Short mmCIF file of C-alpha atoms in Angstrom, two decimals:
data_model
loop_
_atom_site.label_atom_id
_atom_site.label_comp_id
_atom_site.label_asym_id
_atom_site.label_seq_id
_atom_site.Cartn_x
_atom_site.Cartn_y
_atom_site.Cartn_z
CA UNK J 230 -29.53 -1.32 -9.01
CA UNK J 231 -29.88 2.18 -7.64
CA UNK J 232 -28.75 4.94 -9.97
CA UNK J 233 -27.26 6.99 -7.17
CA UNK J 234 -25.16 4.06 -5.97
CA UNK J 235 -23.68 3.68 -9.42
CA UNK J 236 -22.83 7.35 -9.55
CA UNK J 237 -21.43 7.19 -6.03
CA UNK J 238 -19.00 4.47 -7.06
CA UNK J 239 -17.95 6.28 -10.19
CA UNK J 240 -17.45 9.53 -8.28
CA UNK J 241 -15.33 7.77 -5.67
CA UNK J 242 -13.02 6.48 -8.38
CA UNK J 243 -12.85 9.51 -10.62
CA UNK J 244 -12.95 12.41 -8.20
CA UNK J 245 -11.83 11.02 -4.85
CA UNK J 246 -8.88 8.98 -6.09
CA UNK J 247 -10.27 5.64 -4.92
CA UNK J 248 -7.89 2.95 -6.03
CA UNK J 249 -6.49 -0.41 -5.12
CA UNK J 250 -3.01 0.33 -3.85
CA UNK J 251 -1.49 -3.02 -4.61
CA UNK J 252 -1.92 -6.61 -5.65
CA UNK J 253 1.00 -8.45 -4.12
CA UNK J 254 1.91 -12.00 -4.97
CA UNK J 255 3.66 -13.80 -2.16
CA UNK J 256 6.05 -16.48 -3.38
CA UNK J 257 7.82 -18.97 -1.16
CA UNK J 258 11.46 -19.53 -2.07
CA UNK J 259 12.00 -22.36 0.40
CA UNK J 260 12.07 -24.86 -2.46
CA UNK J 261 14.82 -22.83 -4.15
CA UNK J 262 17.27 -23.28 -1.30
CA UNK J 263 20.62 -24.61 -2.46
CA UNK J 264 24.08 -24.89 -0.95
CA UNK J 265 25.40 -23.31 -4.15
CA UNK J 266 24.55 -19.61 -4.40
CA UNK J 267 24.41 -19.54 -8.20
CA UNK J 268 22.17 -22.58 -8.39
CA UNK J 269 19.86 -21.06 -5.77
CA UNK J 270 19.71 -17.83 -7.77
CA UNK J 271 18.84 -19.70 -10.94
CA UNK J 272 16.02 -21.53 -9.15
CA UNK J 273 14.77 -18.29 -7.64
CA UNK J 274 14.67 -16.59 -11.03
CA UNK J 275 12.84 -19.54 -12.58
CA UNK J 276 10.26 -19.77 -9.81
CA UNK J 277 9.45 -16.05 -9.63
CA UNK J 278 9.19 -15.60 -13.38
CA UNK J 279 7.01 -18.72 -13.66
CA UNK J 280 4.62 -17.87 -10.82
CA UNK J 281 4.31 -14.15 -11.57
CA UNK J 282 4.42 -14.12 -15.36
CA UNK J 283 0.76 -13.10 -15.66
CA UNK J 284 0.54 -10.94 -12.54
CA UNK J 285 0.89 -7.59 -14.29
CA UNK J 286 -1.33 -8.39 -17.26
CA UNK J 287 -4.08 -9.79 -15.04
CA UNK J 288 -3.84 -6.73 -12.80
CA UNK J 289 -4.19 -4.45 -15.82
CA UNK J 290 -7.10 -6.50 -17.18
CA UNK J 291 -8.99 -6.22 -13.90
CA UNK J 292 -8.27 -2.50 -13.72
CA UNK J 293 -9.79 -1.83 -17.17
CA UNK J 294 -12.73 -4.15 -16.75
CA UNK J 295 -13.81 -2.85 -13.38
CA UNK J 296 -12.69 0.69 -14.06
CA UNK J 297 -10.72 0.86 -10.83
CA UNK J 298 -7.04 1.84 -10.95
CA UNK J 299 -4.64 -0.72 -9.50
CA UNK J 300 -1.53 1.29 -8.74
CA UNK J 301 1.06 -1.37 -7.97
CA UNK J 302 1.71 -4.99 -8.76
CA UNK J 303 4.30 -6.39 -6.44
CA UNK J 304 5.98 -9.55 -5.29
CA UNK J 305 7.04 -10.59 -1.82
CA UNK J 306 9.34 -13.53 -1.22
CA UNK J 307 10.64 -15.65 1.65
CA UNK J 308 13.14 -13.66 3.73
CA UNK J 309 16.36 -14.05 1.75
CA UNK J 310 18.52 -14.49 4.86
CA UNK J 311 16.86 -17.89 5.33
CA UNK J 312 17.49 -18.89 1.70
CA UNK J 313 21.08 -17.66 1.91
CA UNK J 314 21.74 -19.65 5.08
CA UNK J 315 21.97 -22.94 3.18
CA UNK J 316 24.91 -21.60 1.18
CA UNK J 317 26.48 -19.96 4.23
CA UNK J 318 26.50 -16.89 2.00
CA UNK J 319 28.88 -14.04 2.74
CA UNK J 320 27.68 -10.48 2.35
CA UNK J 321 29.16 -10.29 -1.19
CA UNK J 322 27.30 -13.45 -2.09
CA UNK J 323 24.07 -12.08 -0.62
CA UNK J 324 24.17 -9.30 -3.24
CA UNK J 325 23.70 -11.99 -5.89
CA UNK J 326 20.33 -12.84 -4.37
CA UNK J 327 19.33 -9.17 -4.45
CA UNK J 328 20.36 -8.91 -8.06
CA UNK J 329 18.44 -11.99 -9.13
CA UNK J 330 15.33 -10.65 -7.38
CA UNK J 331 15.77 -7.39 -9.26
CA UNK J 332 16.14 -9.19 -12.59
CA UNK J 333 13.07 -11.32 -11.94
CA UNK J 334 11.07 -8.22 -10.99
CA UNK J 335 12.11 -6.55 -14.24
CA UNK J 336 11.27 -9.61 -16.31
CA UNK J 337 7.70 -9.85 -14.98
CA UNK J 338 7.28 -6.05 -14.86
CA UNK J 339 6.28 -5.53 -11.22
CA UNK J 340 6.85 -2.25 -9.37
CA UNK J 341 8.68 -3.70 -6.38
CA UNK J 342 9.90 -6.98 -4.97
CA UNK J 343 10.17 -7.30 -1.20
CA UNK J 344 11.86 -9.89 0.94
CA UNK J 345 15.53 -9.00 1.04
CA UNK J 346 14.95 -9.52 4.71
CA UNK J 347 16.16 -11.01 7.94
CA UNK J 348 14.16 -11.85 11.05
CA UNK J 349 16.50 -11.38 13.98
CA UNK J 350 14.25 -10.39 16.87
CA UNK J 351 15.84 -12.90 19.20
CA UNK J 352 19.22 -13.55 17.62
CA UNK J 353 21.21 -14.00 14.45
CA UNK J 354 21.48 -17.29 12.62
CA UNK J 355 22.94 -18.45 9.33
CA UNK J 356 23.41 -15.57 6.96
CA UNK J 357 21.41 -12.98 8.92
CA UNK J 358 24.43 -10.83 9.73
CA UNK J 359 25.86 -11.15 6.20
CA UNK J 360 22.56 -10.08 4.69
CA UNK J 361 22.20 -7.11 7.03
CA UNK J 362 25.73 -6.02 6.21
CA UNK J 363 25.01 -6.28 2.47
CA UNK J 364 21.84 -4.14 2.53
CA UNK J 365 23.45 -0.78 1.57
CA UNK J 366 25.17 -2.29 -1.46
CA UNK J 367 22.15 -4.43 -2.39
CA UNK J 368 19.81 -1.44 -2.40
CA UNK J 369 22.29 0.74 -4.27
CA UNK J 370 22.86 -1.76 -7.06
CA UNK J 371 19.23 -2.79 -7.64
CA UNK J 372 16.16 -0.82 -8.67
CA UNK J 373 13.15 -2.67 -7.34
CA UNK J 374 14.38 -4.70 -4.38
CA UNK J 375 13.01 -3.76 -0.97
CA UNK J 376 14.55 -4.81 2.29
CA UNK J 377 13.34 -5.22 5.85
CA UNK J 378 14.77 -6.40 9.13
CA UNK J 379 12.68 -7.44 12.11
CA UNK J 380 14.60 -6.51 15.25
CA UNK J 381 12.04 -7.07 17.98
CA UNK J 382 8.84 -8.79 19.00
CA UNK J 383 6.54 -8.94 21.98
CA UNK J 384 7.57 -12.55 22.59
CA UNK J 385 11.31 -12.06 22.18
CA UNK J 386 12.03 -8.51 23.25
CA UNK J 387 14.36 -6.24 21.30
CA UNK J 388 17.62 -7.39 19.76
CA UNK J 389 19.74 -4.35 20.57
CA UNK J 390 22.72 -5.66 18.62
CA UNK J 391 20.55 -5.62 15.51
CA UNK J 392 19.24 -2.17 16.45
CA UNK J 393 22.83 -0.96 16.66
CA UNK J 394 23.67 -2.51 13.29
CA UNK J 395 20.67 -0.99 11.60
CA UNK J 396 21.65 2.55 12.58
CA UNK J 397 24.91 2.08 10.71
CA UNK J 398 23.25 0.24 7.82
CA UNK J 399 20.78 3.10 7.32
CA UNK J 400 23.61 5.64 7.30
CA UNK J 401 25.59 3.59 4.77
CA UNK J 402 22.52 3.06 2.61
CA UNK J 403 21.96 6.81 2.52
CA UNK J 404 25.61 7.34 1.53
CA UNK J 405 25.44 4.84 -1.30
CA UNK J 406 22.15 5.81 -2.94
CA UNK J 407 19.50 8.51 -2.73
CA UNK J 408 16.50 6.21 -2.73
CA UNK J 409 17.99 3.26 -0.83
CA UNK J 410 16.58 4.24 2.56
CA UNK J 411 13.07 4.54 1.10
CA UNK J 412 13.32 0.83 0.31
CA UNK J 413 14.44 -0.23 3.79
CA UNK J 414 12.23 -0.82 6.83
CA UNK J 415 13.19 -1.81 10.35
CA UNK J 416 10.33 -3.63 12.06
CA UNK J 417 9.22 -4.80 15.44
CA UNK J 418 6.47 -7.45 15.38
CA UNK J 419 6.63 -7.71 11.58
CA UNK J 420 3.64 -9.46 9.99
CA UNK J 421 4.06 -12.20 7.41
CA UNK J 422 1.26 -11.22 5.04
CA UNK J 423 1.94 -7.55 4.56
CA UNK J 424 1.41 -6.43 0.93
CA UNK J 425 2.95 -3.01 1.47
CA UNK J 426 6.51 -2.15 0.59
CA UNK J 427 9.13 -1.72 1.66
CA UNK J 428 8.27 -4.09 4.49
CA UNK J 429 6.64 -6.92 2.57
CA UNK J 430 8.00 -10.44 2.78
CA UNK J 431 6.44 -13.87 2.37
CA UNK J 432 6.22 -15.46 5.81
CA UNK J 433 7.06 -19.02 6.74
CA UNK J 434 3.49 -19.72 7.78
CA UNK J 435 2.06 -18.82 4.38
CA UNK J 436 1.02 -21.03 1.46
CA UNK J 437 3.46 -21.59 -1.42
CA UNK J 438 2.02 -18.72 -3.42
CA UNK J 439 -0.67 -16.29 -2.37
CA UNK J 440 -2.40 -13.12 -3.52
CA UNK J 441 -2.74 -10.28 -1.03
CA UNK J 442 -4.45 -6.98 -1.70
CA UNK J 443 -3.86 -3.58 -0.15
CA UNK J 444 -6.55 -0.93 -0.43
CA UNK J 445 -6.15 2.83 -0.33
CA UNK J 446 -8.91 5.46 -0.31
CA UNK J 447 -8.11 8.44 1.95
CA UNK J 448 -9.77 10.81 -0.56
CA UNK J 449 -13.06 8.94 -0.34
CA UNK J 450 -12.91 9.01 3.45
CA UNK J 451 -12.31 12.74 3.54
CA UNK J 452 -15.20 13.38 1.18
CA UNK J 453 -17.51 11.25 3.32
CA UNK J 454 -16.53 13.21 6.43
CA UNK J 455 -17.11 16.54 4.67
CA UNK J 456 -20.78 15.60 4.62
CA UNK J 457 -21.01 15.26 8.41
CA UNK J 458 -19.31 18.52 9.37
CA UNK J 459 -20.07 19.55 12.95
CA UNK J 460 -21.77 16.29 13.87
CA UNK J 461 -20.73 14.28 16.94
CA UNK J 462 -17.98 11.66 16.98
CA UNK J 463 -20.62 8.92 17.03
CA UNK J 464 -21.60 10.07 13.57
CA UNK J 465 -17.98 10.44 12.47
CA UNK J 466 -17.12 6.89 13.57
CA UNK J 467 -20.21 5.52 11.87
CA UNK J 468 -19.39 7.37 8.64
CA UNK J 469 -15.81 6.10 8.62
CA UNK J 470 -17.05 2.55 9.24
CA UNK J 471 -19.56 2.60 6.41
CA UNK J 472 -17.09 4.14 3.99
CA UNK J 473 -14.36 1.68 4.97
CA UNK J 474 -16.83 -1.11 4.29
CA UNK J 475 -17.42 0.08 0.74
CA UNK J 476 -13.74 0.62 -0.01
CA UNK J 477 -12.85 -2.79 1.35
CA UNK J 478 -15.54 -4.56 -0.67
CA UNK J 479 -13.75 -3.32 -3.72
CA UNK J 480 -10.46 -4.74 -2.44
CA UNK J 481 -12.12 -8.07 -1.76
CA UNK J 482 -13.59 -8.17 -5.27
CA UNK J 483 -10.30 -7.32 -6.95
CA UNK J 484 -8.40 -9.83 -4.82
CA UNK J 485 -10.88 -12.60 -5.52
CA UNK J 486 -10.83 -11.91 -9.21
CA UNK J 487 -7.03 -11.81 -9.37
CA UNK J 488 -6.82 -15.02 -7.38
CA UNK J 489 -9.28 -16.73 -9.75
CA UNK J 490 -7.57 -15.57 -12.93
CA UNK J 491 -4.08 -16.41 -11.70
CA UNK J 492 -5.22 -19.64 -10.09
CA UNK J 493 -3.45 -18.77 -6.87
CA UNK J 494 -5.16 -18.77 -3.46
CA UNK J 495 -6.40 -15.46 -2.09
CA UNK J 496 -4.76 -14.46 1.16
CA UNK J 497 -5.87 -11.26 2.83
CA UNK J 498 -7.12 -7.77 2.28
CA UNK J 499 -5.03 -5.23 4.12
CA UNK J 500 -7.56 -2.67 5.32
CA UNK J 501 -5.40 0.35 5.00
CA UNK J 502 -5.90 3.98 4.26
CA UNK J 503 -2.68 4.58 2.40
CA UNK J 504 -2.03 8.11 1.14
CA UNK J 505 -0.31 9.31 -2.02
CA UNK J 506 1.38 12.67 -2.56
CA UNK J 507 -1.56 13.67 -4.82
CA UNK J 508 -3.81 16.45 -3.57
CA UNK J 509 -6.98 15.01 -2.04
CA UNK J 510 -5.43 11.65 -1.20
CA UNK J 511 -4.12 12.37 2.27
CA UNK J 512 -4.68 10.72 5.64
CA UNK J 513 -3.60 13.94 7.38
CA UNK J 514 -6.46 15.77 5.71
CA UNK J 515 -8.97 13.25 7.06
CA UNK J 516 -7.79 14.08 10.56
CA UNK J 517 -8.03 17.78 9.79
CA UNK J 518 -11.53 17.25 8.44
CA UNK J 519 -12.48 16.06 11.93
CA UNK J 520 -11.75 19.58 13.14
CA UNK J 521 -8.00 19.86 13.71
CA UNK J 522 -6.35 23.07 12.47
CA UNK J 523 -3.42 20.98 11.35
CA UNK J 524 -2.36 17.41 11.84
CA UNK J 525 0.09 17.37 14.75
CA UNK J 526 -1.85 19.70 17.00
CA UNK J 527 -3.52 18.63 20.26
CA UNK J 528 -6.25 16.12 19.51
CA UNK J 529 -4.37 14.44 16.66
CA UNK J 530 -3.88 11.19 18.55
CA UNK J 531 -7.55 10.93 19.49
CA UNK J 532 -8.62 11.60 15.91
CA UNK J 533 -6.18 9.01 14.58
CA UNK J 534 -7.31 6.46 17.15
CA UNK J 535 -10.91 6.87 16.07
CA UNK J 536 -10.01 6.67 12.39
CA UNK J 537 -7.82 3.61 12.75
CA UNK J 538 -10.36 1.70 14.77
CA UNK J 539 -13.37 2.60 12.65
CA UNK J 540 -11.55 1.64 9.44
CA UNK J 541 -10.95 -1.82 10.86
CA UNK J 542 -14.49 -2.18 12.17
CA UNK J 543 -15.96 -1.26 8.80
CA UNK J 544 -13.54 -3.33 6.79
CA UNK J 545 -13.60 -6.56 8.76
CA UNK J 546 -17.14 -7.39 7.72
CA UNK J 547 -16.45 -6.56 4.08
CA UNK J 548 -13.97 -9.32 3.39
CA UNK J 549 -13.18 -12.93 4.22
CA UNK J 550 -9.74 -12.51 5.68
CA UNK J 551 -8.16 -9.40 7.00
CA UNK J 552 -4.45 -9.15 7.64
CA UNK J 553 -1.28 -7.27 7.00
CA UNK J 554 -0.87 -4.01 8.81
CA UNK J 555 -4.49 -2.81 8.48
CA UNK J 556 -5.08 0.71 9.72
CA UNK J 557 -4.04 4.19 8.68
CA UNK J 558 -0.63 4.82 7.21
CA UNK J 559 1.03 8.13 7.99
CA UNK J 560 4.24 8.31 5.99
CA UNK J 561 5.44 11.90 5.96
CA UNK J 562 6.85 12.27 2.44
CA UNK J 563 3.96 10.45 0.77
CA UNK J 564 1.16 12.52 2.26
CA UNK J 565 0.57 16.12 1.12
CA UNK J 566 -1.10 17.02 4.44
CA UNK J 567 1.71 15.60 6.55
CA UNK J 568 4.36 17.45 4.51
CA UNK J 569 2.50 20.70 4.97
CA UNK J 570 2.15 20.17 8.73
CA UNK J 571 5.90 19.58 9.10
CA UNK J 572 6.71 22.62 6.99
CA UNK J 573 4.43 24.81 9.07
CA UNK J 574 6.01 23.56 12.29
CA UNK J 575 2.85 21.87 13.58
CA UNK J 576 4.20 18.33 13.39
CA UNK J 577 7.45 17.13 14.92
CA UNK J 578 9.17 13.82 15.51
CA UNK J 579 7.87 13.48 19.07
CA UNK J 580 4.25 13.82 17.96
CA UNK J 581 4.86 11.33 15.16
CA UNK J 582 6.18 8.84 17.71
CA UNK J 583 3.08 9.30 19.77
CA UNK J 584 0.89 8.83 16.69
CA UNK J 585 2.62 5.56 15.91
CA UNK J 586 1.48 4.15 19.22
CA UNK J 587 -1.99 3.82 17.73
CA UNK J 588 -1.61 3.56 13.97
CA UNK J 589 -0.08 1.30 11.37
CA UNK J 590 3.65 1.20 11.00
CA UNK J 591 5.57 4.04 12.59
CA UNK J 592 8.17 6.62 11.75
CA UNK J 593 7.66 6.28 8.04
CA UNK J 594 9.41 8.15 5.21
CA UNK J 595 10.93 10.79 7.44
CA UNK J 596 13.94 12.76 6.26
CA UNK J 597 16.52 13.77 8.84
CA UNK J 598 19.81 15.64 8.53
CA UNK J 599 22.56 13.64 6.80
CA UNK J 600 24.99 14.14 9.69
CA UNK J 601 22.67 12.58 12.30
CA UNK J 602 24.82 10.05 14.22
CA UNK J 603 24.15 6.37 13.53
CA UNK J 604 23.55 5.86 17.25
CA UNK J 605 20.73 8.40 17.23
CA UNK J 606 19.08 6.54 14.35
CA UNK J 607 19.49 3.28 16.28
CA UNK J 608 17.95 4.93 19.31
CA UNK J 609 14.94 6.06 17.27
CA UNK J 610 14.56 2.47 16.10
CA UNK J 611 14.79 1.28 19.71
CA UNK J 612 12.08 3.74 20.78
CA UNK J 613 9.72 2.67 18.01
CA UNK J 614 10.41 -1.00 18.65
CA UNK J 615 9.63 -0.47 22.33
CA UNK J 616 6.24 1.04 21.45
CA UNK J 617 5.48 -1.99 19.27
CA UNK J 618 6.82 -4.64 21.61
CA UNK J 619 5.09 -3.33 24.72
CA UNK J 620 1.79 -2.60 22.98
CA UNK J 621 1.50 -5.83 20.96
CA UNK J 622 1.54 -4.07 17.66
CA UNK J 623 3.67 -3.73 14.56
CA UNK J 624 5.87 -0.67 14.41
CA UNK J 625 8.52 0.28 11.93
CA UNK J 626 11.09 2.86 11.07
CA UNK J 627 11.78 4.01 7.54
CA UNK J 628 13.99 6.99 8.02
CA UNK J 629 16.12 8.80 5.47
CA UNK J 630 19.30 10.62 6.43
CA UNK J 631 19.46 13.15 3.60
CA UNK J 632 23.00 13.62 2.36
CA UNK J 633 24.40 17.14 2.94
CA UNK J 634 21.02 18.46 4.04
CA UNK J 635 20.10 20.37 7.17
CA UNK J 636 16.90 20.81 9.13
CA UNK J 637 14.41 22.80 7.04
CA UNK J 638 15.86 21.67 3.70
CA UNK J 639 13.76 19.68 1.30
CA UNK J 640 14.34 16.23 -0.25
CA UNK J 641 12.63 15.09 -3.45
CA UNK J 642 12.04 11.38 -3.99
CA UNK J 643 9.64 11.53 -6.90
CA UNK J 644 6.62 9.41 -7.78
CA UNK J 645 4.64 7.74 -5.01
CA UNK J 646 7.49 8.42 -2.57
CA UNK J 647 6.87 12.16 -2.72
CA UNK J 648 9.07 14.71 -1.02
CA UNK J 649 9.97 15.48 2.58
CA UNK J 650 11.19 18.38 4.66
CA UNK J 651 14.24 17.47 6.77
CA UNK J 652 13.01 17.15 10.36
CA UNK J 653 14.68 18.13 13.56
CA UNK J 654 16.07 15.36 15.77
CA UNK J 655 17.19 15.47 19.39
CA UNK J 656 20.85 16.47 19.53
CA UNK J 657 21.72 14.89 22.87
CA UNK J 658 23.75 11.73 22.40
CA UNK J 659 22.34 8.20 22.61
CA UNK J 660 25.70 6.63 21.84
CA UNK J 661 26.45 4.96 25.20
CA UNK J 662 22.92 3.59 25.32
CA UNK J 663 23.24 1.97 21.90
CA UNK J 664 26.82 0.75 22.44
CA UNK J 665 25.62 -1.63 25.16
CA UNK J 666 24.11 -4.11 22.69
CA UNK J 667 22.53 -7.31 23.96
CA UNK J 668 18.80 -7.78 24.22
CA UNK J 669 16.02 -5.90 25.95
CA UNK J 670 13.88 -8.66 27.51
CA UNK J 671 10.33 -9.30 26.42
CA UNK J 672 7.76 -7.38 28.43
CA UNK J 673 5.55 -9.03 31.02
CA UNK J 674 1.94 -8.96 30.00
CA UNK J 675 0.13 -10.97 32.62
CA UNK J 676 -0.35 -7.95 34.89
CA UNK J 677 -1.61 -5.76 32.12
CA UNK J 678 -2.95 -2.40 33.03
CA UNK U 261 -20.89 -10.69 -18.19
CA UNK U 262 -22.96 -7.60 -17.60
CA UNK U 263 -21.56 -4.11 -17.60
CA UNK U 264 -22.80 -0.70 -16.56
CA UNK U 265 -22.29 2.16 -18.96
CA UNK U 266 -22.72 5.73 -17.82
CA UNK U 267 -22.81 8.88 -19.88
CA UNK U 268 -22.48 12.40 -18.54
CA UNK U 269 -22.27 15.55 -20.62
CA UNK U 270 -23.96 18.69 -21.89
CA UNK U 271 -27.32 17.82 -23.40
CA UNK U 272 -27.61 17.92 -27.18
CA UNK U 273 -29.18 16.11 -30.10
CA UNK U 274 -27.93 12.62 -30.92
CA UNK U 275 -26.32 11.35 -27.72
CA UNK U 276 -28.56 8.29 -27.28
CA UNK U 277 -28.35 7.56 -31.02
CA UNK U 278 -24.56 7.89 -31.09
CA UNK U 279 -23.94 5.69 -28.06
CA UNK U 280 -26.44 3.01 -29.13
CA UNK U 281 -24.95 3.00 -32.62
CA UNK U 282 -21.45 2.35 -31.23
CA UNK U 283 -22.77 -0.45 -29.03
CA UNK U 284 -24.55 -2.02 -31.99
CA UNK U 285 -21.32 -1.96 -34.01
CA UNK U 286 -19.53 -3.61 -31.08
CA UNK U 287 -22.27 -6.25 -30.95
CA UNK U 288 -23.23 -5.36 -27.38
CA UNK U 289 -26.86 -5.73 -26.30
CA UNK U 290 -28.57 -3.03 -24.25
CA UNK U 291 -30.70 -4.56 -21.48
CA UNK U 292 -31.91 -1.45 -19.75
CA UNK U 293 -31.65 2.32 -20.15
CA UNK U 294 -32.42 5.10 -17.75
CA UNK U 295 -31.86 8.73 -18.60
CA UNK U 296 -32.41 12.09 -17.00
CA UNK U 297 -31.31 15.70 -17.20
CA UNK U 298 -29.67 16.84 -14.00
CA UNK U 299 -29.24 20.65 -13.98
CA UNK U 300 -28.47 20.91 -17.69
CA UNK U 301 -26.36 17.78 -17.65
CA UNK U 302 -27.48 14.85 -19.67
CA UNK U 303 -27.08 11.74 -17.57
CA UNK U 304 -27.68 8.27 -18.90
CA UNK U 305 -27.09 4.82 -17.56
CA UNK U 306 -27.27 1.55 -19.45
CA UNK U 307 -27.06 -2.05 -18.38
CA UNK U 308 -25.33 -4.04 -21.08
CA UNK U 309 -25.05 -7.73 -21.86
CA UNK U 310 -21.55 -8.40 -23.14
CA UNK U 311 -22.08 -11.89 -24.53
CA UNK U 312 -19.05 -13.09 -26.43
CA UNK U 313 -17.34 -9.73 -26.08
CA UNK U 314 -14.20 -10.11 -24.08
CA UNK U 315 -11.80 -7.48 -25.34
CA UNK U 316 -12.57 -4.81 -22.79
CA UNK U 317 -9.63 -2.62 -23.78
CA UNK U 318 -10.88 -2.35 -27.33
CA UNK U 319 -14.46 -1.66 -26.27
CA UNK U 320 -13.30 1.07 -23.95
CA UNK U 321 -11.19 2.69 -26.66
CA UNK U 322 -14.06 2.65 -29.13
CA UNK U 323 -16.43 4.17 -26.59
CA UNK U 324 -13.84 6.84 -25.73
CA UNK U 325 -13.78 7.80 -29.40
CA UNK U 326 -17.57 8.03 -29.49
CA UNK U 327 -17.49 10.09 -26.30
CA UNK U 328 -15.02 12.52 -27.79
CA UNK U 329 -17.06 12.90 -30.98
CA UNK U 330 -20.20 13.64 -28.97
CA UNK U 331 -18.46 15.76 -26.34
CA UNK U 332 -19.57 13.54 -23.47
CA UNK U 333 -17.91 11.32 -20.90
CA UNK U 334 -18.63 7.61 -21.26
CA UNK U 335 -17.49 5.09 -18.69
CA UNK U 336 -18.03 1.38 -18.72
CA UNK U 337 -17.43 -1.05 -15.89
CA UNK U 338 -18.15 -4.63 -14.99
CA UNK U 339 -21.44 -4.65 -13.08
CA UNK U 340 -19.97 -6.67 -10.25
CA UNK U 341 -18.07 -3.73 -8.83
CA UNK U 342 -21.32 -1.95 -8.00
CA UNK U 343 -22.88 -5.06 -6.51
CA UNK U 344 -19.79 -5.74 -4.45
CA UNK U 345 -19.75 -2.27 -3.06
CA UNK U 346 -23.39 -1.79 -2.23
CA UNK U 347 -24.93 -5.21 -1.66
CA UNK U 348 -24.32 -7.85 0.95
CA UNK U 349 -24.33 -11.48 -0.07
#
């Protein structure tokens, strides 16, 4: 083995914050369905604590043995709205499911449990509406439960009734708890094997239990690009590809090892550059390294497009199965470079929307003024969903109306969630638009241009 | 299982002796050693055979202690991580 390769790996981990963002165990709860809510909850608790009892210890073992930090161990479960349907659960009863998920998460010691979810892109069935209505209370009364609602897809169009509901739900969630909105994602084209919270759930097409891995590594990418300063974009793309390959190999190794030790099949590696609020672990700074004065300025979209694509190209060869959201995440509050760009006035909501047309997820971890009307939030969701639905990609909104705060104020979330400046939104009303409800039809794609 | 141990620190008398002594106490066999001085910094790499040694946490703690005594940084990792990252197949 080459000495310099060994030192390269060690440097990546110790100096450039290379880590595995998450090992997520997907657990199907379809076999826990029961017409009696309490019985269902008991079965859910039993199944999660049985399947995931060793998840945290195995994760920690792998982290020490390989010397690579594994930041989160998480669980994703079957969308609870489906489980709750059998009991025709009311919104009060839905809370019980949230609470049992929270208890199970605490028992096994994971960081988050995702799947308090409903998939309503085409319409509501069973307990979908009850679950959606219960989200504010569910997120306020639990610590680790994450929730998501899929309101649109390229095949089905956009469920504007759900979009309308979610505006109100987000407002209520913000009223009830400070961190609730950080645990709530509204999706279009949600994927079933996403290991990243808050949007993770265990899809119906998945195996009974599965291990998915999400990688991180923006610091390593930035360091690699520092070495090719001034070179052409051919060189930049090549550098990103090669670095993504190396990062992803690590994800593949960790995933395989976890799958072997837990005796659970290995699902996918999510090839994602996911930032943390730590200095030197920022996706925004990678873009700036390409030559932008600040993320958000002219050229940002082109830089992000290159980055996103090259990460996938490099990563695909490095692992067996790629999935999830794969790409570059640009949450505002979790990325030191993004926060700075907003504070300096170089990055606004409109540019973020444009960026989401080509990257993973969408308007992510963005704080807005607490008095923003619910309809405006719904309209932001509709805009993001339209980008996803028309462009065959996943988009999401995780937006945080900050109680009693105005544009320019600052909100602290703490930990991996970071902090965010309150951003300016458009003040013109979207109320009549959102009040219409109904469904925006699926786009026509046979005359694509 | 094989592991890679690396040592970085200011050069001084007794580093190789100290590290090898700790490994001997832990019953870990040294398969290969390479060592150099890079701009005043003592840099050493060892390939270790960890037969029958499975408590990685303990090993790491012991080596941390040795590192602190000698004023150097010791890291130890499963060899596979380097192979995975840099080799195909």
